[in-house]
Each structure stands twice: as C-alpha cells, then as structure tokens.
Amino acid sequence: MTIARPGRPQDLPAPDVLWARWGLVAVLEATVAAEERGGHRTGHWIDGHGLRLDDCGCTWWTLSRLGEGRFVLYGEDESSGVKWHEPAVDMLATGPDWLPYERLRELLEGYELGCVYWYENGAWARAPYPEDLSDDGLDCGMSRFVDRADALRNLAYGDQEWGRPAVPAEELLTAAEERRLTPELLRAAVGDSPAAARELPAMLRTLERTGLG
C-alpha cells in the first residue's frame, strides 16, 4: 500500500491495523524511565490522548480512539504544505461533531498541525484540499505503519537497548494485528538480558494499555 501526496483517505489501512502496528512499536520501546518522566516524550508511546509518535524534529502524530468505530489521526510532518497554503486550508471542514475540537484548535492556533483524518462508518475521511496542494505530510509521517514491509523492517532493525526481538518480526506483528500478543510472547521476544528484565514491566503495562493481547 502506498500513500499519495497529498494523502487520500483510502491510502490508510483500517484503524485497528494502524493501531496494532503503531502499538507494537510503542510496546517494544517502552521503558521505566520514560514512564517515570511522564509528560511529553520522543519515540512511540501511549498516553491519555492515544498512540503517539514524535521524533523531536521532523514529525509528530497522534492516533486516538473516540468511541465505538471512531478514530482520529492528526499530526504534522515537515513535508506538509497545508498550514502554509494560501488561501488557508480549513483542516476541520466537514469534520464530525465528535472530533476533539478543543485540542485540534489549540494546535491550529500554535501552527503545530499539518493534517487531520477521521474514521467512522467504516471509512477514513478528511477535509477537502485545494488542487494545488502538493503534500499534507501523511506519506512521510505514516508510511512506516501503512506499508507492512516497512513495519516489519522497523521491528527487525529497532534500536532498543536490549537488541532486536528474539521472536521473528513477522510473528510479533501478526500477533499484534490479531490481538494475541500475550505477555508470554512478549517475554520470549525481549529475552532475558539485564536490560530486557529492567524494561519488561513497562512493556507489559504498555501492552495492556494498547489492548494488543
């Protein structure tokens, strides 16, 4: 699956698939130290807003569940031309009434938002874009999860302190997508190094919060 520039709603997979791939990375990156710091982080994690991604430079994203069958994906990649477009693009145009408008408008006022996609009734949607808009950042921001091959490469070549997963990336990703990523499988994946033993409690708490088990 590929993402056009600018992105199209049909470029995104079902939100449960997106959640599973993103959530698995959050589980594998979880550390006790990051939990204790709280607040904003870098990397991948889950908090009260939902699944988060921030590389502390070029891209940040949030995927939130907002009720049965409802999700919102919002964020920004430096490749997005939306917030600089003239005339201005209303990223919230045609949005449903259940979107987190207070949060989104706060980001808009701070020029921190690049695009917004929402999901209900079995389909993704977004505001209309002008024909001359070249990019909204969705490709650079989300291709790591939308393309399954990219998702597998990210798992196989992660930079976790405890090393690469001891369970094949394909097995881990499939388990997450099928909501059967058990604590036992996670323990087998991270092995028994001192670093893995130290961070496993944080990984298990993140696993519970993501609901991938």
Coordinates of C-alpha atoms in Angstrom, one line a residue:
M1 CA 0.0 0.0 0.0
T2 CA 1.3 3.4 -0.9
I3 CA 0.3 6.9 0.2
A4 CA -0.3 9.7 -2.4
R5 CA 0.9 13.2 -1.9
P6 CA -1.2 14.8 -0.6
G7 CA -2.7 11.8 1.3
R8 CA -6.1 10.3 0.4
P9 CA -8.4 8.7 3.0
Q10 CA -8.3 5.4 1.1
D11 CA -4.5 5.4 1.5
L12 CA -4.9 4.5 5.2
P13 CA -5.5 0.9 6.4
A14 CA -8.3 0.1 8.8
P15 CA -7.6 1.9 12.1
D16 CA -7.3 -1.4 14.0
V17 CA -4.4 -2.3 11.7
L18 CA -2.8 1.1 12.1
W19 CA -3.3 0.8 15.9
A20 CA -1.7 -2.6 16.1
R21 CA 1.4 -1.8 14.1
W22 CA 2.0 1.5 16.0
G23 CA 1.1 0.0 19.3
L24 CA 3.6 -2.8 18.9
V25 CA 6.4 -0.3 18.4
A26 CA 5.2 1.5 21.5
V27 CA 5.3 -1.7 23.5
L28 CA 8.8 -2.6 22.3
E29 CA 10.1 0.9 23.0
A30 CA 8.6 1.3 26.5
T31 CA 11.0 2.0 29.3
V32 CA 10.5 2.5 33.0
A33 CA 12.5 5.8 32.9
A34 CA 10.1 7.2 30.2
E35 CA 7.1 6.2 32.3
E36 CA 8.6 7.9 35.4
R37 CA 9.3 11.2 33.5
G38 CA 5.7 11.4 32.2
G39 CA 4.6 14.3 30.1
H40 CA 5.9 14.6 26.5
R41 CA 8.3 12.0 25.1
T42 CA 10.1 11.2 21.9
G43 CA 9.7 7.9 20.0
H44 CA 6.5 5.9 20.2
W45 CA 4.2 5.6 23.3
I46 CA 0.6 5.6 24.5
D47 CA -1.0 8.1 26.9
G48 CA -4.3 9.7 27.6
H49 CA -4.5 11.1 24.0
G50 CA -3.9 7.7 22.4
L51 CA -0.9 6.4 20.5
R52 CA 1.8 9.0 20.0
L53 CA 4.8 9.4 17.7
D54 CA 7.4 12.2 17.9
D55 CA 10.9 12.3 16.5
C56 CA 11.7 15.6 18.2
G57 CA 12.3 17.3 14.9
C58 CA 10.5 16.4 11.7
T59 CA 7.3 14.6 12.5
W60 CA 4.8 14.1 15.3
W61 CA 1.4 12.2 15.2
T62 CA -1.5 11.0 17.4
L63 CA -4.0 8.3 16.8
S64 CA -7.0 8.4 19.2
R65 CA -9.9 6.1 19.8
L66 CA -13.0 8.2 20.3
G67 CA -15.8 5.6 20.8
E68 CA -17.0 2.5 19.0
G69 CA -15.7 2.6 15.5
R70 CA -14.4 6.1 15.7
F71 CA -10.8 7.2 15.4
V72 CA -8.9 10.4 14.7
L73 CA -5.4 10.7 13.3
Y74 CA -3.7 14.1 13.4
G75 CA -0.2 15.5 13.4
E76 CA 2.4 17.1 11.2
D77 CA 5.4 16.2 9.1
E78 CA 7.8 18.9 7.9
S79 CA 6.9 17.9 4.3
S80 CA 3.3 19.2 4.8
G81 CA 2.3 22.4 3.0
V82 CA -1.1 22.6 4.5
K83 CA -0.6 25.2 7.2
W84 CA 1.3 27.5 4.8
H85 CA -1.1 27.2 1.9
E86 CA -2.7 30.4 0.6
P87 CA -5.6 30.7 0.8
A88 CA -5.8 28.9 4.1
V89 CA -6.9 25.3 4.2
D90 CA -9.6 24.5 6.8
M91 CA -8.4 21.2 8.1
L92 CA -11.5 20.7 10.2
A93 CA -14.0 21.4 7.4
T94 CA -16.7 18.6 7.2
G95 CA -15.4 17.1 10.4
P96 CA -17.9 15.2 12.6
D97 CA -19.1 16.7 15.9
W98 CA -17.2 14.1 17.9
L99 CA -13.7 15.3 17.0
P100 CA -11.5 16.7 19.8
Y101 CA -12.0 20.2 18.6
E102 CA -10.6 22.0 21.7
R103 CA -7.3 20.1 21.3
L104 CA -7.2 20.5 17.5
R105 CA -7.9 24.2 17.6
E106 CA -5.2 24.7 20.2
L107 CA -2.8 23.1 17.8
L108 CA -4.0 25.1 14.9
E109 CA -3.6 28.3 16.8
G110 CA 0.0 27.4 17.5
Y111 CA 0.7 26.5 13.9
E112 CA 1.5 22.9 15.0
L113 CA -1.0 21.0 12.9
G114 CA -0.4 19.6 9.4
C115 CA -3.4 17.4 8.7
V116 CA -6.4 15.7 10.3
Y117 CA -8.1 12.4 9.3
W118 CA -11.0 10.8 11.0
Y119 CA -12.7 7.4 10.8
E120 CA -16.3 6.4 11.3
N121 CA -18.9 4.2 9.4
G122 CA -16.1 2.1 8.1
A123 CA -14.2 4.7 6.2
W124 CA -11.5 7.4 6.7
A125 CA -12.2 11.0 5.7
R126 CA -10.5 14.4 5.8
A127 CA -11.3 18.0 4.8
P128 CA -11.2 18.9 1.1
Y129 CA -7.9 20.1 -0.2
P130 CA -7.2 22.6 -3.0
E131 CA -6.0 21.1 -6.2
D132 CA -2.6 22.8 -6.0
L133 CA -1.7 21.4 -2.5
S134 CA 1.4 19.3 -3.1
D135 CA 1.7 17.4 0.2
D136 CA 0.0 17.1 3.6
G137 CA 2.7 15.0 5.3
L138 CA 0.7 11.8 5.6
D139 CA 3.2 9.8 3.4
C140 CA 6.3 10.8 5.3
G141 CA 4.6 10.5 8.7
M142 CA 2.6 7.3 8.4
S143 CA 4.2 5.1 5.6
R144 CA 6.1 3.4 8.4
F145 CA 2.9 1.8 9.6
V146 CA 0.8 1.8 6.4
D147 CA 3.3 -0.3 4.5
R148 CA 3.6 -3.7 6.2
A149 CA 7.0 -4.3 4.8
D150 CA 8.2 -1.0 6.4
A151 CA 6.6 -2.0 9.7
L152 CA 8.5 -5.3 9.6
R153 CA 11.8 -3.6 8.8
N154 CA 11.2 -1.2 11.8
L155 CA 10.8 -4.2 14.1
A156 CA 13.7 -6.1 12.7
Y157 CA 16.2 -3.2 12.9
G158 CA 15.0 -1.4 16.1
D159 CA 17.5 0.3 18.3
Q160 CA 16.1 -1.0 21.7
E161 CA 18.8 -1.3 24.3
W162 CA 18.1 -5.0 24.7
G163 CA 18.6 -5.6 21.0
R164 CA 16.4 -7.0 18.2
P165 CA 13.3 -9.0 19.1
A166 CA 14.3 -12.7 19.7
V167 CA 10.9 -13.7 18.1
P168 CA 10.7 -13.1 14.3
A169 CA 9.3 -9.7 13.4
E170 CA 6.6 -11.4 11.3
E171 CA 5.4 -13.4 14.2
L172 CA 5.3 -10.4 16.5
L173 CA 3.5 -8.2 14.0
T174 CA 0.9 -10.8 13.1
A175 CA 0.2 -11.5 16.8
A176 CA -0.3 -7.7 17.4
E177 CA -2.6 -7.4 14.4
E178 CA -4.7 -10.4 15.6
R179 CA -4.8 -9.1 19.2
R180 CA -3.0 -12.1 20.6
L181 CA 0.3 -10.5 21.7
T182 CA 0.4 -12.2 25.1
P183 CA 2.8 -11.4 27.9
E184 CA 4.4 -14.7 27.4
L185 CA 5.2 -14.0 23.7
L186 CA 6.5 -10.6 24.7
R187 CA 8.8 -12.1 27.3
A188 CA 10.1 -14.5 24.7
A189 CA 10.6 -11.7 22.3
V190 CA 12.7 -9.5 24.6
G191 CA 14.8 -12.3 26.0
D192 CA 16.5 -12.4 29.4
S193 CA 19.2 -9.8 29.2
P194 CA 19.5 -7.4 32.2
A195 CA 18.2 -4.5 30.0
A196 CA 15.2 -6.6 29.0
A197 CA 14.4 -7.6 32.6
R198 CA 14.6 -4.0 33.7
E199 CA 12.2 -2.7 31.0
L200 CA 9.8 -5.6 30.7
P201 CA 7.4 -4.2 33.4
A202 CA 7.0 -1.0 31.3
M203 CA 6.5 -3.0 28.2
L204 CA 3.8 -5.1 29.8
R205 CA 2.0 -2.1 31.1
T206 CA 2.1 -0.6 27.6
L207 CA 0.8 -3.9 26.2
E208 CA -2.2 -3.7 28.5
R209 CA -2.9 -0.1 27.5
T210 CA -2.8 -0.8 23.8
G211 CA -5.1 -3.8 24.1
L212 CA -3.0 -5.9 21.7
G213 CA -3.1 -9.1 23.9

